[in-house]
């Protein structure tokens, strides 16, 4: 009986642990953090919006105040042209899960500025600012970081980024010219990469050798003429390569390895629908948008026109160089090819 009673007490203890709700989070007093505002969302997350601060000094003054808890889920600052820098001391002792400073005048993130959140920070979003200074060498220290968004800033060279946890990297909207050797080789968890409008003229074959989980990439609006060695992973993998200068000779059977969902090649210079390049992709079930390319509708396209199943994998309505829709080509005209 004693054993049964002990088991009953143990089960009751587990039950009580499971049903006791987590402590409700609180915002600091509104008058203490003006012009910032704060709310606690339905997930019990404290969210701070400081979009109206007059600059770094005022933001630092607010962060130095005592909060009900130093743990703040997110900091949001948008459309603020007065905040020019995040100093090492700006965020004081506050610990964040997400930091979003977007579409403003931020020029530099100093070394150590976010290291107070080194074990908790999952998202750093500094899109569309004027950043030229950022502590890239600190990124490996963030043990929970999943997203790093730095698109639309003023970095001159493609940075080397190392992180065992990073899944989403956004570096669009720069004028990098090239991706240095090994720049992405230390990102084993990377799944999504945005490098569109990045001034890229080429992507070296070895660029993605270390990205063994990469599934989605956007390289549109560059000046790339070749795609080699792009290997995607996952059932929903896609490549967006619109508005480049990709030619038929710059493609091969290993250009789109592993893509299962979608390849978009809209507005390039592909003129030959090469079977070795495209058949593996289409037979793998991926959709292909090759609209607005100067495609020759001669015998080089016969393999596709004579296969209705693969024809159905074409997205939208690609046309021949003479404007004729590929879907309207008469298969009988290609039977002797």
Short mmCIF file of C-alpha atoms in Angstrom, two decimals:
data_model
loop_
_atom_site.label_atom_id
_atom_site.label_comp_id
_atom_site.label_asym_id
_atom_site.label_seq_id
_atom_site.Cartn_x
_atom_site.Cartn_y
_atom_site.Cartn_z
CA UNK A 1 0.00 0.00 0.00
CA UNK A 2 2.89 2.33 0.80
CA UNK A 3 4.31 1.73 -2.68
CA UNK A 4 0.96 2.50 -4.31
CA UNK A 5 0.60 5.68 -2.26
CA UNK A 6 4.09 6.78 -3.27
CA UNK A 7 3.28 6.23 -6.93
CA UNK A 8 0.07 8.20 -6.51
CA UNK A 9 1.93 11.13 -4.97
CA UNK A 10 4.51 11.03 -7.76
CA UNK A 11 1.80 11.07 -10.43
CA UNK A 12 0.01 13.93 -8.70
CA UNK A 13 3.26 15.89 -8.59
CA UNK A 14 3.79 15.39 -12.33
CA UNK A 15 0.19 16.44 -12.99
CA UNK A 16 0.60 19.63 -10.97
CA UNK A 17 3.80 20.49 -12.83
CA UNK A 18 2.01 20.05 -16.15
CA UNK A 19 -1.05 22.13 -15.31
CA UNK A 20 0.57 25.05 -13.48
CA UNK A 21 0.61 27.89 -16.03
CA UNK A 22 3.80 29.76 -16.81
CA UNK A 23 4.18 33.11 -15.12
CA UNK A 24 2.55 35.96 -17.01
CA UNK A 25 5.10 38.34 -18.47
CA UNK A 26 4.87 42.06 -17.83
CA UNK A 27 5.83 45.19 -19.72
CA UNK A 28 7.67 48.01 -18.00
CA UNK A 29 5.56 51.03 -17.06
CA UNK A 30 4.62 52.92 -20.23
CA UNK A 31 5.85 56.27 -18.91
CA UNK A 32 9.29 54.80 -18.16
CA UNK A 33 10.02 53.75 -21.72
CA UNK A 34 8.54 56.57 -23.84
CA UNK A 35 8.73 56.97 -26.82
CA UNK A 36 8.95 53.16 -26.93
CA UNK A 37 5.83 51.06 -26.54
CA UNK A 38 5.38 47.54 -25.21
CA UNK A 39 2.85 44.75 -25.39
CA UNK A 40 2.55 41.14 -24.29
CA UNK A 41 1.19 38.97 -27.10
CA UNK A 42 -1.00 35.87 -26.94
CA UNK A 43 2.12 33.73 -26.57
CA UNK A 44 3.17 35.59 -23.42
CA UNK A 45 5.99 37.32 -25.31
CA UNK A 46 7.08 40.82 -24.31
CA UNK A 47 7.51 42.88 -27.48
CA UNK A 48 9.17 46.29 -27.47
CA UNK A 49 8.78 48.86 -30.27
CA UNK A 50 11.25 51.74 -30.16
CA UNK A 51 10.75 53.07 -33.68
CA UNK A 52 10.39 56.66 -32.43
CA UNK A 53 13.59 57.02 -30.40
CA UNK A 54 15.62 60.12 -31.21
CA UNK A 55 18.84 58.16 -31.49
CA UNK A 56 21.28 55.81 -29.80
CA UNK A 57 21.53 57.87 -26.62
CA UNK A 58 17.80 57.77 -25.92
CA UNK A 59 17.59 54.06 -26.78
CA UNK A 60 20.47 53.31 -24.40
CA UNK A 61 18.81 55.36 -21.65
CA UNK A 62 15.60 53.33 -21.96
CA UNK A 63 17.41 49.99 -22.05
CA UNK A 64 19.36 50.91 -18.92
CA UNK A 65 16.14 51.19 -16.89
CA UNK A 66 14.89 48.39 -14.70
CA UNK A 67 12.32 46.13 -16.41
CA UNK A 68 10.12 43.52 -14.71
CA UNK A 69 12.41 41.03 -16.44
CA UNK A 70 15.60 41.52 -18.41
CA UNK A 71 14.30 38.96 -20.90
CA UNK A 72 12.44 40.74 -23.72
CA UNK A 73 11.24 38.62 -26.62
CA UNK A 74 11.69 41.18 -29.40
CA UNK A 75 12.92 44.68 -30.16
CA UNK A 76 11.45 46.42 -33.21
CA UNK A 77 12.74 49.67 -34.73
CA UNK A 78 11.45 50.66 -38.18
CA UNK A 79 11.85 53.68 -40.45
CA UNK A 80 14.12 55.48 -37.99
CA UNK A 81 16.80 57.60 -39.66
CA UNK A 82 18.17 58.95 -36.36
CA UNK A 83 19.55 55.72 -34.94
CA UNK A 84 23.01 55.49 -36.52
CA UNK A 85 24.78 52.92 -34.40
CA UNK A 86 24.32 50.12 -31.90
CA UNK A 87 27.13 50.44 -29.40
CA UNK A 88 28.40 47.74 -27.10
CA UNK A 89 26.44 49.36 -24.26
CA UNK A 90 23.25 50.36 -26.12
CA UNK A 91 21.11 47.37 -25.17
CA UNK A 92 22.45 47.27 -21.60
CA UNK A 93 21.55 44.04 -19.80
CA UNK A 94 18.45 43.23 -21.84
CA UNK A 95 18.25 39.76 -23.36
CA UNK A 96 16.41 39.30 -26.66
CA UNK A 97 15.16 36.45 -28.82
CA UNK A 98 14.60 38.69 -31.85
CA UNK A 99 16.05 42.04 -32.90
CA UNK A 100 14.51 43.83 -35.89
CA UNK A 101 15.98 47.18 -36.97
CA UNK A 102 14.72 47.80 -40.49
CA UNK A 103 14.48 50.47 -43.18
CA UNK A 104 16.38 53.17 -41.34
CA UNK A 105 19.70 54.97 -41.05
CA UNK A 106 21.67 52.40 -39.05
CA UNK A 107 25.33 52.57 -40.14
CA UNK A 108 27.16 50.33 -37.71
CA UNK A 109 26.64 47.49 -35.26
CA UNK A 110 29.64 47.58 -32.96
CA UNK A 111 31.44 44.53 -31.62
CA UNK A 112 29.58 43.10 -28.65
CA UNK A 113 26.41 45.11 -29.29
CA UNK A 114 24.17 42.02 -29.20
CA UNK A 115 26.34 39.59 -27.26
CA UNK A 116 24.15 39.96 -24.18
CA UNK A 117 21.74 37.72 -26.09
CA UNK A 118 24.39 35.30 -27.31
CA UNK A 119 22.52 32.19 -26.13
CA UNK A 120 18.94 33.35 -26.84
CA UNK A 121 18.97 35.35 -30.06
CA UNK A 122 17.23 33.51 -32.91
CA UNK A 123 16.61 36.33 -35.38
CA UNK A 124 18.75 39.33 -36.27
CA UNK A 125 17.08 41.47 -38.90
CA UNK A 126 18.93 44.60 -40.03
CA UNK A 127 17.48 44.84 -43.54
CA UNK A 128 17.49 48.01 -45.63
CA UNK A 129 19.71 50.30 -43.59
CA UNK A 130 23.07 51.92 -44.34
CA UNK A 131 25.27 49.36 -42.63
CA UNK A 132 28.96 49.24 -43.49
CA UNK A 133 30.18 47.89 -40.15
CA UNK A 134 28.98 44.61 -38.65
CA UNK A 135 30.77 42.11 -36.37
CA UNK A 136 30.60 39.08 -38.66
CA UNK A 137 33.33 37.33 -36.66
CA UNK A 138 30.99 37.15 -33.65
CA UNK A 139 28.29 35.14 -35.42
CA UNK A 140 29.68 31.71 -34.42
CA UNK A 141 29.14 32.66 -30.78
CA UNK A 142 25.36 32.85 -31.16
CA UNK A 143 24.31 29.34 -30.24
CA UNK A 144 20.61 29.68 -31.15
CA UNK A 145 20.78 31.95 -34.22
CA UNK A 146 18.46 30.81 -37.03
CA UNK A 147 17.98 33.91 -39.19
CA UNK A 148 20.41 36.65 -40.21
CA UNK A 149 18.93 39.28 -42.52
CA UNK A 150 21.32 41.95 -43.77
CA UNK A 151 19.90 42.64 -47.22
CA UNK A 152 19.78 46.14 -48.66
CA UNK A 153 22.77 47.65 -46.86
CA UNK A 154 26.12 49.07 -48.01
CA UNK A 155 28.60 46.24 -47.49
CA UNK A 156 31.22 46.28 -50.24
CA UNK A 157 32.49 42.72 -50.05
CA UNK A 158 30.71 39.41 -49.55
CA UNK A 159 31.36 38.40 -45.93
CA UNK A 160 32.60 35.08 -44.66
CA UNK A 161 29.93 33.83 -42.28
CA UNK A 162 30.30 30.87 -39.97
CA UNK A 163 27.49 29.39 -37.90
CA UNK A 164 26.51 25.84 -36.98
CA UNK A 165 22.85 26.84 -36.47
CA UNK A 166 22.01 29.48 -39.10
CA UNK A 167 19.16 28.41 -41.42
CA UNK A 168 18.25 31.61 -43.28
CA UNK A 169 20.75 34.14 -44.66
CA UNK A 170 19.71 37.27 -46.55
CA UNK A 171 22.42 39.36 -48.24
CA UNK A 172 20.43 40.74 -51.18
CA UNK A 173 20.74 44.27 -52.50
CA UNK A 174 24.49 44.86 -52.60
CA UNK A 175 27.19 45.20 -55.24
CA UNK A 176 29.49 42.37 -54.24
CA UNK A 177 30.66 41.34 -57.70
CA UNK A 178 31.80 37.92 -56.51
CA UNK A 179 31.50 35.38 -53.71
CA UNK A 180 34.95 34.66 -52.23
CA UNK A 181 36.10 31.07 -51.90
CA UNK A 182 34.79 29.49 -48.72
CA UNK A 183 32.45 32.34 -47.83
CA UNK A 184 29.54 29.94 -47.27
CA UNK A 185 31.42 26.76 -46.49
CA UNK A 186 30.89 26.98 -42.72
CA UNK A 187 27.08 27.03 -42.76
CA UNK A 188 26.08 23.37 -42.43
CA UNK A 189 22.50 24.18 -41.36
CA UNK A 190 21.77 26.77 -44.07
CA UNK A 191 18.44 26.12 -45.81
CA UNK A 192 17.47 29.45 -47.41
CA UNK A 193 19.78 31.94 -49.12
CA UNK A 194 18.80 35.30 -50.63
CA UNK A 195 21.53 36.87 -52.77
CA UNK A 196 19.39 38.55 -55.41
CA UNK A 197 20.36 42.01 -56.69
CA UNK A 198 23.82 41.43 -55.26
CA UNK A 199 25.90 42.47 -58.28
CA UNK A 200 27.13 38.92 -58.79
CA UNK A 201 28.80 38.04 -62.08
CA UNK A 202 29.51 34.41 -61.25
CA UNK A 203 28.96 31.74 -58.63
CA UNK A 204 32.01 29.47 -58.39
CA UNK A 205 31.38 25.73 -58.57
CA UNK A 206 32.60 25.14 -55.00
CA UNK A 207 30.50 27.90 -53.42
CA UNK A 208 27.88 25.61 -51.90
CA UNK A 209 30.00 22.59 -51.02
CA UNK A 210 29.43 23.00 -47.28
CA UNK A 211 25.72 23.80 -47.44
CA UNK A 212 24.36 20.28 -47.20
CA UNK A 213 20.83 21.36 -46.23
CA UNK A 214 20.31 24.19 -48.74
CA UNK A 215 16.83 23.94 -50.27
CA UNK A 216 15.86 27.45 -51.45
CA UNK A 217 18.01 30.04 -53.18
CA UNK A 218 17.23 33.32 -54.90
CA UNK A 219 19.98 34.59 -57.22
CA UNK A 220 17.75 36.73 -59.45
CA UNK A 221 18.66 40.16 -60.83
CA UNK A 222 22.40 39.56 -61.05
CA UNK A 223 24.72 39.30 -64.07
CA UNK A 224 25.35 35.57 -63.83
CA UNK A 225 25.95 33.69 -67.10
CA UNK A 226 26.55 30.20 -65.71
CA UNK A 227 25.06 27.92 -63.04
CA UNK A 228 27.18 24.98 -61.93
CA UNK A 229 27.10 22.71 -58.93
CA UNK A 230 23.91 23.98 -57.33
CA UNK A 231 22.70 21.06 -55.24
CA UNK A 232 19.42 21.46 -53.39
CA UNK A 233 18.04 19.32 -50.59
CA UNK A 234 14.44 18.65 -49.54
CA UNK A 235 11.10 18.01 -51.21
CA UNK A 236 10.17 21.70 -51.53
CA UNK A 237 13.49 22.92 -52.93
CA UNK A 238 13.58 25.72 -55.48
CA UNK A 239 15.95 28.03 -57.37
CA UNK A 240 15.02 31.53 -58.51
CA UNK A 241 17.44 32.74 -61.21
CA UNK A 242 15.31 35.30 -63.07
CA UNK A 243 16.78 38.36 -64.80
CA UNK A 244 20.34 37.18 -65.28
CA UNK A 245 22.43 36.57 -68.41
CA UNK A 246 22.43 32.78 -68.26
CA UNK A 247 23.15 31.13 -71.61
CA UNK A 248 22.61 27.55 -72.74
CA UNK A 249 26.32 26.79 -72.70
CA UNK A 250 26.42 27.90 -69.06
CA UNK A 251 24.10 25.08 -68.01
CA UNK A 252 24.68 21.36 -67.62
CA UNK A 253 23.25 18.23 -66.04
CA UNK A 254 24.59 19.28 -62.62
CA UNK A 255 23.17 22.80 -62.69
CA UNK A 256 20.00 22.00 -60.73
CA UNK A 257 20.79 18.80 -58.85
CA UNK A 258 18.20 17.83 -56.27
CA UNK A 259 15.60 20.48 -57.10
CA UNK A 260 12.17 18.95 -56.43
CA UNK A 261 9.79 21.90 -56.58
CA UNK A 262 10.57 24.81 -58.89
CA UNK A 263 13.18 26.48 -61.06
CA UNK A 264 12.52 29.96 -62.37
CA UNK A 265 14.70 31.12 -65.27
CA UNK A 266 12.53 33.95 -66.51
CA UNK A 267 14.26 36.55 -68.70
CA UNK A 268 17.63 34.99 -69.42
CA UNK A 269 19.49 34.14 -72.65
CA UNK A 270 18.77 30.41 -72.94
CA UNK A 271 18.25 29.54 -76.62
CA UNK A 272 18.65 25.74 -76.66
CA UNK A 273 16.33 23.48 -74.65
CA UNK A 274 19.13 21.02 -73.94
CA UNK A 275 17.89 17.56 -72.99
CA UNK A 276 20.85 16.73 -70.75
CA UNK A 277 20.18 19.84 -68.67
CA UNK A 278 16.42 19.86 -68.40
CA UNK A 279 15.18 16.26 -68.62
CA UNK A 280 16.52 15.22 -65.16
CA UNK A 281 14.87 18.27 -63.60
CA UNK A 282 11.47 17.73 -65.22
CA UNK A 283 11.48 13.96 -64.69
CA UNK A 284 12.17 14.65 -61.03
CA UNK A 285 8.84 16.45 -60.83
CA UNK A 286 10.04 20.04 -60.67
CA UNK A 287 8.20 22.83 -62.44
CA UNK A 288 10.16 25.08 -64.78
CA UNK A 289 9.48 28.70 -65.69
CA UNK A 290 11.61 29.55 -68.71
CA UNK A 291 9.45 32.39 -69.97
CA UNK A 292 11.08 35.22 -71.94
CA UNK A 293 14.11 33.34 -73.22
CA UNK A 294 15.07 33.23 -76.95
CA UNK A 295 14.31 29.51 -77.30
CA UNK A 296 14.88 27.80 -80.63
CA UNK A 297 11.96 25.56 -81.47
CA UNK A 298 13.88 23.25 -83.77
CA UNK A 299 14.87 19.61 -83.32
CA UNK A 300 16.70 20.44 -80.09
CA UNK A 301 13.31 20.75 -78.40
CA UNK A 302 11.78 17.60 -79.94
CA UNK A 303 12.43 15.47 -76.84
CA UNK A 304 10.16 17.80 -74.86
CA UNK A 305 7.43 18.42 -77.42
CA UNK A 306 6.99 14.66 -77.91
CA UNK A 307 6.55 14.07 -74.18
CA UNK A 308 3.23 15.42 -72.93
CA UNK A 309 4.01 14.59 -69.31
CA UNK A 310 7.16 16.68 -69.31
CA UNK A 311 5.46 19.47 -71.26
CA UNK A 312 3.02 19.77 -68.39
CA UNK A 313 5.91 20.61 -66.09
CA UNK A 314 6.41 23.96 -67.84
CA UNK A 315 5.03 26.86 -65.84
CA UNK A 316 3.17 29.76 -67.38
CA UNK A 317 3.44 29.99 -71.19
CA UNK A 318 7.01 29.97 -72.51
CA UNK A 319 7.39 30.86 -76.16
CA UNK A 320 9.78 30.21 -78.99
CA UNK A 321 12.02 33.04 -80.15
CA UNK A 322 9.45 33.78 -82.87
CA UNK A 323 6.72 34.23 -80.26
CA UNK A 324 4.92 30.91 -80.81
CA UNK A 325 3.81 29.27 -77.54
CA UNK A 326 5.68 26.03 -76.95
CA UNK A 327 2.46 24.40 -75.81
CA UNK A 328 0.96 25.00 -79.27
CA UNK A 329 3.73 23.28 -81.25
CA UNK A 330 2.52 20.34 -83.35
CA UNK A 331 4.29 17.16 -82.12
CA UNK A 332 3.97 15.55 -85.55
CA UNK A 333 6.40 18.12 -86.94
CA UNK A 334 9.11 16.78 -84.63
CA UNK A 335 8.69 13.04 -85.13
CA UNK A 336 11.48 12.83 -87.72
CA UNK A 337 14.03 14.70 -85.61
#
